[in-house]
Amino acid sequence: MSGGHSTYTPKTGIERWIDARMPLPRLVYDSFVAFPVPRNLNYAYTFGGILAIMLVVQIITGVVLVMHYASDTSLAFVSVEKIMRDVNWGWLLRYMHANGASFFFIAVYLHIFRGLYYGSYKAPRELLWILGCIIYLLMMATGFMGYVLPWGQMSGWGATVITGFFTAIPLVGTWLQQLLLGGFSVDNPTLTHFFSLHYLLPFVIAGVVVLHVWALHVVGQTNPTGIEIKSKTDTLPFTPYATVKDAFGMIVFLAVFAYFIFYIPNYLGHPDNYTQFNSLKTPAHIVPEWYFLPFYAILRAITFNIGPIDSKLGGVLAMFGAIAVLFFVPWLDTSKVRSAVYRPWYKLFFWIFGINAVFLGWLGSKPAEGWYIPAMQASTLYYFAFFLVIMPLLGLFETPKQLPNSITEAVLAKNKGAHAHPAGATAAPETKG
Amino acid sequence: MKKVLHGLAALSFLFAGSTAFAQEATHAANHEAEPTHFPIKAPREQSWSFAGPFGTYDKAQLQRGLKVYKEVCSACHSMHLVPFRMLEELGYNEAQVKAFAAEYTVQDGPNDDGEMFDRPGKPSDYFPSPFPNDQAAAAANGGAAPPDMSLLAKARGVTRGFPQFVVDIFTQYAEGGPDYIYSLLTGYDQTPPEGMEIAEGTHYNPYFINGKSLAMAPPLSDGQVTYDDGSPQTVDQYAHDIAAFLMWAAEPHMEERKQTGFSVMTFLLLFGVLVYLTKRKVWSNVEH
């Protein structure tokens, strides 16, 4: 791995026998025991492992839920309630799965922001980043289709609105929408289509995750300094160092997850989804799940026609563009320096971007009226400007801070500073990263 | 570059200011006589025995709520997801539940002759619906079917707005449904502001989530339901009891959930401390 040769030595006869035929133990040893990780990784780097856990949680709870679920419009809603009321631990399974989707997205957003902050997408990690974007896209499709399955009011109306986007595409739009729906409107074929795909896509995600981890193990992890590993002193073996640190990060994350499951399980959901879908009764405000809200705001920000593009198509293009632009980030960022730690201006614009993204999410939950519309437009403008203007230009104009020569040098310099304030160093050891 | 930053800062201030102003304007636009945003008034928060991390249902209250449902609400509202057998959780024994179920008539069949027949209800039966189907329910109620009550306490929630929705995470506020139901049931006595037009056959209620008035007439009046545990027989008490009962009907496993949560949180906390100490020990020999 990482270009280095394997240090695995089989100890017993059985291990030697297996190693000569199918060296799976060697692969595991090299990837999760001996794999060298930068010694200065902080807790922002634990979200990859957390995401792996969330995927497993979703697949396991999902597989059991399917044993009790009925994908038929006349039964779906009631079957979910049967799970909640009559299936042993059914309420736990369903609340884990529903909140699990949200926490999967919380983790992926933090993971993406970590990548943006430390410049993790820069060469030679472009493919690693793009594979991540593909996983994110697949997650969105899976999340959306999963939300339709309980067949509540927001399930049906959310599906109506989101599949309606496709009609904005010229020529093939209507055909595409009807292909997705399996008819002219959201009905039984829609439910069966989405159920089938919702079961399929997580396994596709798992496949792309394997590629993502493979690519990671070829190029190695980045680190807060953004400097590549230069010598052995820059790294530590994955086990026990990263294993135990990841484990702690995961437990903290799971504790927050458990808090939501057991105490406020419906906080992240919409009350309307506890009313069965009725295609004749439109809810007052149709809103998607919270993790789509920033994109929902971008969609509705385009209230004007641009030449031959009407506002509807414009909105759909802006929304998909907001995701598509992520794929080009490795080439939009022209800076030679990777990490925001050494880029004062980038750091500023990054945090504004973060706040702006949260604000967009809040706007997404609001109706498109009054001052919300100009706010959505201003926020959308900044969203795109960050990627298309700030990223390319900043690399040319910004003067980065002095970079340390190596990870080891950065760590030693930092700890020398910390020794001057020993009280602070012991009070917050986790921030030493 | 500095100029850019100053410009940016000024712009954001301007933006924040203008949005605050615009928000005021939106509120003002929510005209008193012709409001556009509902409910007109936010639900009044009540104190519930089942709120908080150690909350439990008050069984006596649930039994009273069941009585209100049976004698008042069930005339129009179905509760088709709740079976009689579940009533044992309200503190009734098996014989009492059997007797309760037997008071209802349930259609069964077909029998060996191919005929449908009526028989007394059994604990495994669900609460029978007052109308044979949604269309009949709508026809008998001025065009809109009264909603099923099995999930009502989770299906109604008034948006809390910023920053309240952030605070709600920490206070574990999950009683929006019962607060809404209580507020609606006790909100009929208010008079509409001058100039407001109330559609014929509807009743003004500032707590209604979907408009200024609703088709349901005030369903409760003082002394309507007789309580045999000495609780006050007032609309306020009825409203509390039915709201608590509906929360139970919507979330029957809530107590089990919160108790399991306590074990899980305790385990994660202790395990977390141990792993953290292990992590400190492992990393103590390297500078990082």
XYZ file of C-alpha atoms in Angstrom:
721
model
C 0.000 0.000 0.000
C 0.936 3.605 -0.479
C 3.598 2.379 -2.856
C 5.459 0.792 0.043
C 6.023 -2.929 0.282
C 4.021 -5.106 2.624
C 5.326 -5.717 6.135
C 2.956 -8.571 6.849
C 4.655 -11.770 8.003
C 2.441 -14.815 8.455
C 3.195 -16.426 11.790
C 1.450 -19.782 11.680
C 1.274 -22.516 9.072
C -2.403 -21.802 8.347
C -1.660 -18.111 7.794
C 1.160 -18.987 5.386
C -1.148 -21.394 3.569
C -3.863 -18.756 3.166
C -1.366 -16.020 2.300
C 0.026 -18.040 -0.594
C -3.444 -18.609 -2.061
C -5.636 -15.565 -1.270
C -3.788 -12.937 0.770
C -6.836 -11.347 2.409
C -5.229 -11.238 5.883
C -2.270 -9.454 4.288
C -4.595 -6.886 2.687
C -6.361 -6.223 5.997
C -3.047 -6.012 7.878
C -1.532 -3.603 5.365
C -4.689 -1.451 5.167
C -5.809 -1.244 8.780
C -2.820 -2.126 10.961
C 0.469 -1.146 9.360
C -0.944 1.563 7.064
C 1.005 4.754 7.819
C -1.116 7.775 8.750
C 0.137 11.316 9.340
C 0.785 11.852 13.031
C -1.009 15.200 13.134
C -4.522 14.099 12.127
C -7.265 15.775 14.167
C -10.833 14.661 14.899
C -12.087 16.150 11.624
C -10.425 13.134 10.021
C -12.605 10.611 11.877
C -15.694 11.191 9.715
C -14.582 8.737 7.045
C -14.711 5.921 9.578
C -17.985 7.279 11.007
C -19.507 7.226 7.525
C -18.493 3.590 7.079
C -20.319 2.770 10.324
C -23.406 4.704 9.267
C -23.560 2.825 5.963
C -23.457 -0.472 7.836
C -26.122 0.726 10.316
C -28.397 1.770 7.457
C -27.969 -1.484 5.560
C -28.549 -3.709 8.599
C -31.599 -1.819 9.917
C -32.887 -1.494 6.355
C -32.647 -5.195 5.616
C -34.655 -6.008 8.758
C -37.238 -3.281 8.065
C -37.829 -4.731 4.608
C -38.873 -8.008 6.251
C -41.910 -6.174 7.640
C -42.576 -3.536 4.993
C -45.120 -3.739 2.174
C -44.393 -1.763 -0.997
C -47.993 -1.222 -2.011
C -49.763 2.110 -1.782
C -52.668 0.601 0.165
C -50.381 -1.092 2.688
C -47.138 0.893 2.919
C -48.251 3.483 5.467
C -49.958 0.935 7.706
C -47.060 -1.520 7.425
C -44.666 1.141 8.735
C -47.024 1.724 11.658
C -47.137 -2.036 12.288
C -43.357 -1.912 12.532
C -43.649 0.946 15.039
C -46.304 -0.770 17.149
C -46.173 -4.551 16.795
C -42.734 -5.651 15.583
C -40.307 -6.435 18.416
C -37.979 -3.443 18.678
C -39.556 -2.197 15.459
C -39.772 1.360 16.778
C -36.030 1.270 17.433
C -35.214 -0.103 13.992
C -37.322 2.475 12.215
C -36.145 5.432 14.283
C -32.542 4.284 13.805
C -33.045 4.048 10.057
C -34.897 7.351 9.673
C -32.525 9.306 11.930
C -29.612 7.299 10.547
C -30.225 8.843 7.128
C -29.976 12.303 8.684
C -26.836 11.463 10.607
C -25.316 9.885 7.505
C -25.763 13.288 5.859
C -24.483 15.217 8.896
C -21.314 13.102 8.746
C -20.927 13.433 4.983
C -21.339 17.214 5.124
C -18.668 17.495 7.831
C -16.463 15.137 5.804
C -16.879 17.286 2.678
C -16.230 20.514 4.587
C -13.103 18.983 6.095
C -11.951 18.168 2.561
C -12.659 21.713 1.393
C -10.866 23.249 4.374
C -7.684 21.211 4.142
C -7.631 21.101 0.335
C -7.895 17.314 0.330
C -9.077 17.316 -3.304
C -5.811 18.623 -4.768
C -3.426 16.477 -6.816
C -2.896 13.572 -6.530
C -6.284 13.082 -4.839
C -8.639 14.273 -7.610
C -10.090 10.821 -8.243
C -10.481 10.231 -4.526
C -12.511 13.454 -4.342
C -14.600 12.632 -7.424
C -15.407 9.176 -6.085
C -16.557 10.909 -2.920
C -18.805 13.219 -4.951
C -20.315 10.180 -6.660
C -21.045 8.601 -3.272
C -22.699 11.834 -2.143
C -24.862 11.898 -5.279
C -25.876 8.265 -4.744
C -26.670 9.055 -1.104
C -28.988 11.855 -2.185
C -30.842 9.561 -4.574
C -31.097 6.869 -1.908
C -32.243 9.315 0.772
C -34.892 10.830 -1.458
C -36.325 7.465 -2.500
C -36.238 6.170 1.058
C -38.304 9.140 2.217
C -41.032 8.138 -0.253
C -41.430 4.606 1.148
C -43.445 5.416 4.333
C -46.041 6.875 1.942
C -46.876 9.907 4.047
C -47.997 13.278 2.730
C -44.433 14.593 2.387
C -43.338 11.317 0.785
C -45.850 11.602 -2.018
C -45.719 15.352 -2.484
C -41.932 15.454 -2.220
C -41.774 12.821 -4.940
C -44.227 14.822 -7.046
C -42.125 17.985 -6.762
C -38.715 16.376 -7.240
C -39.680 14.190 -10.197
C -41.367 17.307 -11.598
C -37.894 18.873 -11.976
C -37.177 16.481 -14.795
C -40.006 17.886 -16.916
C -37.990 21.089 -17.188
C -35.415 19.286 -19.346
C -36.157 19.986 -23.014
C -37.245 17.139 -25.348
C -36.720 14.128 -23.057
C -37.898 15.674 -19.776
C -41.472 14.431 -19.696
C -40.433 10.987 -20.893
C -37.790 10.817 -18.164
C -40.245 11.874 -15.484
C -42.770 9.256 -16.553
C -40.048 6.620 -16.629
C -39.172 7.448 -13.012
C -42.781 7.580 -11.862
C -43.861 4.547 -13.847
C -46.882 6.540 -14.973
C -48.285 10.031 -15.156
C -48.306 10.776 -11.449
C -47.010 9.449 -8.140
C -48.770 6.127 -7.610
C -48.148 2.452 -6.986
C -45.533 2.000 -9.766
C -43.598 4.955 -8.304
C -43.523 3.282 -4.917
C -42.354 -0.060 -6.299
C -39.717 1.630 -8.513
C -38.343 3.618 -5.600
C -38.451 0.658 -3.239
C -36.418 -1.467 -5.649
C -33.866 1.294 -6.229
C -33.706 2.203 -2.554
C -32.672 -1.368 -1.827
C -30.184 -1.461 -4.702
C -28.357 1.860 -4.328
C -26.795 1.292 -0.874
C -24.913 -1.661 -2.327
C -23.755 0.515 -5.217
C -22.619 3.035 -2.597
C -20.745 0.250 -0.795
C -19.005 -0.572 -4.088
C -17.946 3.013 -4.707
C -16.822 3.233 -1.062
C -14.432 0.348 -1.771
C -12.994 2.352 -4.702
C -12.849 5.486 -2.510
C -10.895 3.637 0.198
C -8.695 1.969 -2.418
C -7.812 5.346 -3.925
C -7.166 6.684 -0.413
C -4.764 3.867 0.329
C -2.836 4.530 -2.871
C -2.304 8.259 -2.317
C -2.416 8.290 1.485
C -4.292 10.664 3.763
C -3.864 14.401 3.765
C -3.330 16.169 7.056
C -3.966 19.618 8.560
C -0.675 21.009 7.229
C -1.404 19.825 3.701
C 2.240 18.772 3.328
C 2.866 15.307 1.916
C 4.507 12.643 4.057
C 8.272 12.966 3.604
C 9.848 10.628 6.088
C 8.941 7.865 8.480
C 8.860 10.279 11.426
C 5.882 12.015 9.805
C 3.690 8.966 10.226
C 2.343 6.505 12.747
C 0.929 3.041 12.133
C -2.879 3.007 11.702
C -3.213 0.605 14.636
C -3.236 1.487 17.472
C -3.004 5.250 16.862
C -5.724 6.017 14.322
C -7.869 3.067 15.423
C -8.252 4.289 18.990
C -8.711 7.915 17.972
C -11.358 6.985 15.368
C -13.058 4.793 17.959
C -13.398 7.722 20.344
C -14.723 9.990 17.578
C -17.255 7.327 16.600
C -18.528 6.903 20.163
C -19.097 10.651 20.532
C -20.930 10.689 17.191
C -23.022 7.653 18.146
C -23.922 9.317 21.448
C -25.410 12.303 19.608
C -27.136 9.894 17.211
C -28.589 7.938 20.161
C -29.783 11.163 21.797
C -31.916 11.894 18.740
C -33.196 8.305 18.382
C -34.285 7.938 21.993
C -35.349 11.437 23.000
C -36.329 13.449 19.928
C -36.815 10.827 17.190
C -39.228 12.957 15.159
C -37.282 16.203 15.419
C -35.678 15.848 11.982
C -38.828 14.555 10.295
C -41.930 16.391 9.144
C -45.253 15.971 11.032
C -47.152 15.751 7.727
C -45.462 12.435 7.021
C -47.586 10.876 9.759
C -50.598 11.467 7.520
C -51.066 9.009 4.685
C -50.409 10.356 1.176
C -53.467 11.818 -0.490
C -52.950 12.908 -4.082
C -55.949 15.246 -3.866
C -54.824 17.157 -0.782
C -51.725 19.341 -1.137
C -49.914 20.281 2.101
C -49.569 23.997 2.848
C -45.769 23.924 2.366
C -44.010 21.087 0.599
C -40.481 20.803 1.958
C -37.898 18.101 1.305
C -35.772 16.485 4.012
C -33.467 18.955 5.764
C -30.350 17.722 3.964
C -31.748 18.857 0.609
C -32.856 22.281 1.827
C -29.829 24.304 0.566
C -30.397 22.920 -2.922
C -34.130 23.517 -2.622
C -33.361 27.185 -1.880
C -31.062 27.372 -4.933
C -33.796 25.830 -7.093
C -36.304 28.456 -6.043
C -33.826 31.349 -6.188
C -34.072 31.402 -9.978
C -37.301 33.338 -10.448
C -36.348 34.963 -13.741
C -35.831 33.841 -17.324
C -32.321 33.912 -18.801
C -32.601 34.205 -22.569
C -34.141 31.010 -23.890
C -33.938 29.353 -20.452
C -37.128 29.861 -18.490
C -37.047 30.197 -14.706
C -38.119 26.602 -14.141
C -35.315 25.088 -16.216
C -32.948 27.712 -14.825
C -33.763 26.659 -11.287
C -33.254 22.991 -12.074
C -29.953 23.746 -13.828
C -28.777 25.852 -10.875
C -29.706 23.083 -8.442
C -27.926 20.341 -10.364
C -25.092 22.770 -11.124
C -24.614 23.320 -7.395
C -23.781 19.628 -7.063
C -21.968 19.297 -10.392
C -19.566 22.119 -9.519
C -18.166 19.971 -6.705
C -16.753 17.551 -9.289
C -14.563 20.321 -10.736
C -13.193 21.656 -7.453
C -9.746 20.020 -7.916
C -9.239 22.158 -11.015
C -11.085 25.291 -9.869
C -8.711 25.744 -6.944
C -5.547 27.209 -8.429
C -3.627 27.569 -5.182
C -0.295 25.806 -4.815
C -0.864 25.550 -1.075
C -3.250 22.851 0.026
C -4.402 23.656 3.551
C -6.500 26.626 4.662
C -4.278 26.807 7.746
C -1.706 28.627 5.593
C -4.250 30.509 3.454
C -5.693 33.445 5.467
C -8.033 34.676 2.732
C -9.232 31.260 1.706
C -9.919 30.513 5.357
C -12.154 33.585 5.599
C -14.081 32.795 2.423
C -14.385 29.166 3.490
C -16.113 30.070 6.773
C -18.399 32.510 4.978
C -19.218 29.653 2.610
C -20.053 27.404 5.570
C -22.338 29.990 7.171
C -23.891 30.734 3.793
C -24.627 27.025 3.247
C -26.434 26.803 6.603
C -28.340 29.989 5.802
C -29.343 28.516 2.422
C -30.643 25.480 4.278
C -32.748 27.670 6.547
C -34.074 29.580 3.533
C -34.915 26.257 1.904
C -37.431 25.599 4.672
C -39.164 28.926 4.034
C -41.794 29.627 1.388
C -40.582 31.484 -1.723
C -42.119 34.850 -0.848
C -41.203 38.283 0.461
C -37.596 38.953 1.406
C -36.737 35.254 1.308
C -36.439 35.394 -2.484
C -33.695 38.069 -2.688
C -31.955 36.351 0.235
C -32.040 33.037 -1.640
C -30.622 34.781 -4.706
C -27.812 36.474 -2.791
C -26.892 33.229 -1.058
C -27.004 31.270 -4.299
C -24.770 33.859 -5.893
C -22.183 33.462 -3.141
C -22.433 29.671 -3.325
C -21.415 29.711 -6.996
C -19.006 32.629 -6.661
C -17.069 30.708 -4.029
C -16.336 27.890 -6.466
C -16.248 29.722 -9.794
C -14.645 33.076 -8.896
C -13.038 33.011 -5.458
C -11.357 29.617 -5.758
C -9.642 30.264 -9.122
C -8.671 33.884 -8.377
C -7.523 33.431 -4.807
C -4.839 30.980 -5.892
C -3.382 33.711 -8.083
C -3.597 36.684 -5.708
C -3.297 35.282 -2.224
C 0.030 35.272 -0.394
C 0.121 32.106 1.704
C 1.822 31.929 5.075
C 5.238 30.330 5.436
C 4.881 26.554 5.168
C 6.814 24.267 7.518
C 9.250 21.884 5.827
C 7.565 18.745 7.078
C 4.749 17.395 9.218
C 7.263 16.558 11.945
C 8.589 20.108 11.939
C 5.045 21.512 12.181
C 4.209 19.195 15.080
C 7.412 20.029 16.971
C 6.972 23.759 16.420
C 3.387 23.596 17.665
C 4.266 21.585 20.753
C 7.105 23.970 21.562
C 4.465 26.704 21.638
C 2.223 24.500 23.738
C 4.962 23.874 26.301
C 4.986 27.578 27.045
C 1.372 27.178 28.178
C 1.330 23.753 29.770
C -1.985 24.367 31.546
C -3.798 24.925 28.262
C -2.153 21.931 26.709
C -3.405 19.544 29.348
C -6.815 21.128 29.653
C -7.644 20.511 26.011
C -5.475 17.658 24.809
C -7.924 16.727 22.051
C -7.398 20.036 20.295
C -3.759 19.209 19.846
C -5.012 16.974 17.066
C -7.697 42.631 -0.903
C -8.423 44.552 2.285
C -10.825 46.783 0.406
C -12.661 43.709 -0.794
C -12.977 42.537 2.782
C -14.307 45.856 4.018
C -16.792 45.928 1.191
C -17.853 42.429 2.056
C -18.308 43.259 5.709
C -20.360 46.330 4.881
C -22.470 44.316 2.480
C -23.179 41.626 5.032
C -24.181 44.234 7.620
C -26.482 45.855 5.121
C -27.916 42.464 4.285
C -28.462 41.491 7.913
C -30.106 44.813 8.609
C -32.369 44.694 5.616
C -33.434 41.113 6.341
C -34.346 42.047 9.903
C -36.371 44.942 8.575
C -38.005 42.770 5.931
C -38.940 40.232 8.568
C -40.736 42.909 10.577
C -42.550 43.907 7.426
C -43.668 40.312 6.802
C -45.108 40.148 10.290
C -46.932 43.408 9.789
C -48.269 42.049 6.501
C -49.838 39.178 8.436
C -52.870 41.399 8.721
C -55.012 41.032 11.787
C -58.283 40.760 9.931
C -56.989 38.813 6.946
C -54.027 36.745 8.142
C -52.079 34.725 5.591
C -50.008 32.577 7.932
C -51.488 29.925 10.179
C -51.978 29.187 12.979
C -52.733 32.763 13.987
C -51.519 31.991 17.516
C -48.750 29.594 18.504
C -49.911 26.616 20.603
C -49.740 27.157 24.354
C -47.099 24.905 25.898
C -48.444 22.684 28.654
C -46.628 20.591 31.194
C -46.975 16.896 30.353
C -46.081 13.885 32.482
C -44.467 12.266 29.430
C -42.127 15.145 28.576
C -38.386 14.970 29.189
C -35.875 12.110 29.321
C -37.641 10.297 32.186
C -41.216 11.122 31.197
C -43.913 8.480 31.657
C -47.583 8.368 30.788
C -50.034 9.070 33.615
C -52.250 5.980 33.371
C -55.194 7.598 35.163
C -55.029 10.465 32.679
C -54.886 8.067 29.718
C -57.952 6.215 31.061
C -59.831 9.515 31.281
C -58.639 10.396 27.785
C -59.938 7.075 26.494
C -63.321 7.898 28.022
C -63.346 11.275 26.244
C -62.410 9.613 22.970
C -65.082 6.950 23.348
C -67.879 9.272 24.387
C -67.071 12.322 22.262
C -64.417 12.086 19.529
C -65.240 8.599 18.264
C -68.565 9.843 16.937
C -66.668 11.298 13.962
C -62.969 10.359 14.285
C -61.650 6.867 13.596
C -58.558 5.419 15.298
C -58.011 2.442 13.046
C -54.357 1.724 13.966
C -55.110 1.101 17.642
C -56.289 -2.389 18.671
C -58.245 -3.019 21.897
C -55.467 -5.312 23.184
C -53.203 -2.275 23.506
C -55.505 -0.842 26.175
C -53.890 -3.176 28.715
C -51.041 -0.659 28.728
C -53.462 1.855 30.235
C -53.615 -0.267 33.383
C -56.649 -2.402 32.531
C -56.515 -6.162 33.049
C -57.277 -8.737 30.383
C -60.899 -9.226 31.502
C -61.557 -5.486 31.464
C -60.149 -5.176 27.942
C -62.285 -8.121 26.807
C -65.366 -6.503 28.266
C -64.460 -3.135 26.700
C -63.985 -4.723 23.272
C -67.240 -6.655 23.568
C -69.187 -3.391 23.826
C -68.399 -2.801 20.148
C -69.942 -4.634 17.235
C -67.530 -5.764 14.576
C -68.287 -7.141 11.144
C -66.557 -10.437 10.427
C -66.705 -13.067 7.742
C -67.402 -14.489 5.371
C -68.544 -17.561 7.308
C -68.867 -21.065 5.846
C -72.102 -20.020 4.140
C -70.331 -17.087 2.521
C -72.189 -14.532 4.629
C -70.734 -11.547 6.480
C -71.906 -11.415 10.083
C -71.759 -9.134 13.115
C -70.191 -10.254 16.365
C -69.003 -8.594 19.594
C -65.508 -7.117 19.436
C -62.433 -9.075 20.622
C -59.174 -7.664 22.054
C -57.450 -8.393 18.728
C -59.896 -6.108 16.881
C -59.129 -2.487 16.093
C -61.335 0.444 17.086
C -64.173 0.393 14.549
C -64.454 3.502 12.392
C -67.576 5.668 12.666
C -67.992 5.763 8.880
C -67.759 2.899 6.376
C -65.253 4.830 4.198
C -63.616 8.232 3.673
C -66.270 9.310 1.190
C -69.061 8.625 3.665
C -67.094 10.459 6.357
C -66.635 13.462 4.070
C -70.273 13.456 2.958
C -71.498 13.483 6.557
C -69.126 16.274 7.585
C -69.562 18.993 5.026
C -67.066 17.683 2.481
C -63.979 17.030 4.621
C -63.420 13.704 6.368
C -62.441 14.093 10.054
C -58.822 12.925 10.347
C -57.997 9.517 11.821
C -56.763 9.972 15.376
C -54.206 7.135 15.678
C -51.284 9.379 14.740
C -52.756 12.822 15.196
C -50.439 13.778 18.065
C -47.414 13.219 15.800
C -49.042 14.496 12.610
C -49.599 18.011 13.942
C -46.719 20.277 14.737
C -46.483 24.025 14.366
C -43.154 25.265 12.971
C -41.110 26.606 15.865
C -38.905 29.043 13.982
C -35.361 30.189 14.663
C -33.862 30.155 17.296
C -36.547 28.111 19.112
C -35.894 25.026 16.986
C -32.278 24.979 18.134
C -33.281 25.299 21.800
C -35.746 22.418 21.297
C -32.869 19.997 20.720
C -31.521 20.617 24.196
C -34.857 20.815 25.992
C -36.020 17.664 24.138
C -39.249 19.381 23.157
C -41.341 16.698 21.480
C -44.813 17.659 22.703
C -45.811 19.951 19.843
C -48.666 17.594 18.942
C -50.385 17.456 22.356
C -49.794 21.194 22.851
C -51.509 21.832 19.538
C -54.454 19.543 20.288
C -54.965 21.086 23.718
C -54.752 24.637 22.351
C -57.180 23.917 19.536
C -59.764 22.294 21.808
C -59.666 25.180 24.263
C -59.332 27.911 21.614
C -62.936 28.162 20.481
C -63.995 30.760 23.046
C -62.002 33.547 21.418
C -63.706 36.180 19.303
C -62.338 36.909 15.845
C -60.792 40.351 15.289
C -63.066 42.958 13.814
C -63.532 42.769 10.086
C -62.569 39.106 9.760
C -64.930 37.061 7.666
C -65.660 33.573 8.884
C -67.031 31.196 6.275
C -70.477 29.835 7.034
C -70.521 26.516 8.837
C -66.996 27.012 10.183
C -65.800 28.092 13.593
C -63.117 30.651 14.366
C -60.125 29.217 16.196
C -56.797 31.087 16.228
C -54.920 27.854 16.982
C -56.085 25.986 13.886
C -53.066 25.077 11.764
C -54.729 25.341 8.364
C -56.781 28.521 8.386
C -58.675 30.962 10.538
C -61.624 28.666 11.137
C -62.454 24.978 10.936
C -65.507 22.855 10.217
C -65.426 21.061 13.566
C -67.758 22.729 16.050
C -66.485 23.072 19.629
C -66.612 19.393 20.606
C -66.261 19.719 24.394
C -68.324 21.418 27.071
C -68.040 21.425 30.852
C -69.555 18.383 32.538
C -69.999 16.518 29.230
C -68.019 13.439 30.281
C -68.403 11.977 33.767
C -65.118 11.157 35.492
C -65.227 8.712 38.379
C -61.793 9.567 39.821
C -62.787 13.011 41.053
C -60.901 14.949 38.368
C -62.497 18.256 37.367
C -65.055 17.818 34.606
C -64.022 20.884 32.656
C -63.129 21.527 29.018
C -59.585 22.336 30.120
C -59.210 18.961 31.866
C -60.859 17.064 29.004
C -58.522 18.737 26.523
C -55.463 17.782 28.547
C -56.634 14.201 28.947
C -57.527 13.600 25.308
C -54.258 15.184 24.142
C -52.271 12.895 26.468
C -54.308 9.885 25.326
C -53.667 10.711 21.668
C -49.945 11.037 22.329
C -50.033 7.528 23.778
C -52.074 6.262 20.819
C -49.489 7.729 18.425
C -46.408 6.643 20.354
C -47.292 3.648 22.561
C -43.651 2.591 23.048
C -42.444 5.976 24.295
C -41.689 4.870 27.863
C -39.732 1.844 26.650
C -37.879 4.117 24.231
C -36.801 6.605 26.882
C -35.811 3.868 29.336
C -33.714 2.101 26.688
C -32.225 5.469 25.846
C -31.012 5.943 29.380
C -29.150 2.596 29.304
C -27.687 3.317 25.878
C -26.544 6.822 26.810
C -24.994 5.584 30.070
C -23.144 2.824 28.232
C -21.868 5.163 25.526
C -20.723 7.682 28.134
C -18.758 5.117 30.176
C -17.374 3.396 27.082
C -16.439 6.788 25.681
C -14.493 7.718 28.819
C -12.616 4.405 28.753
C -11.738 4.718 25.081
C -10.682 8.311 25.617
C -8.329 7.310 28.437
C -6.958 4.511 26.261
C -6.417 6.986 23.463
C -4.518 9.326 25.835
C -2.312 6.462 26.946
C -1.586 5.258 23.420
C -0.759 8.744 22.163
C 1.203 9.807 25.253
C 4.512 8.633 23.817
C 4.279 10.593 20.540
C 4.122 14.280 19.880
C 1.233 15.075 17.596
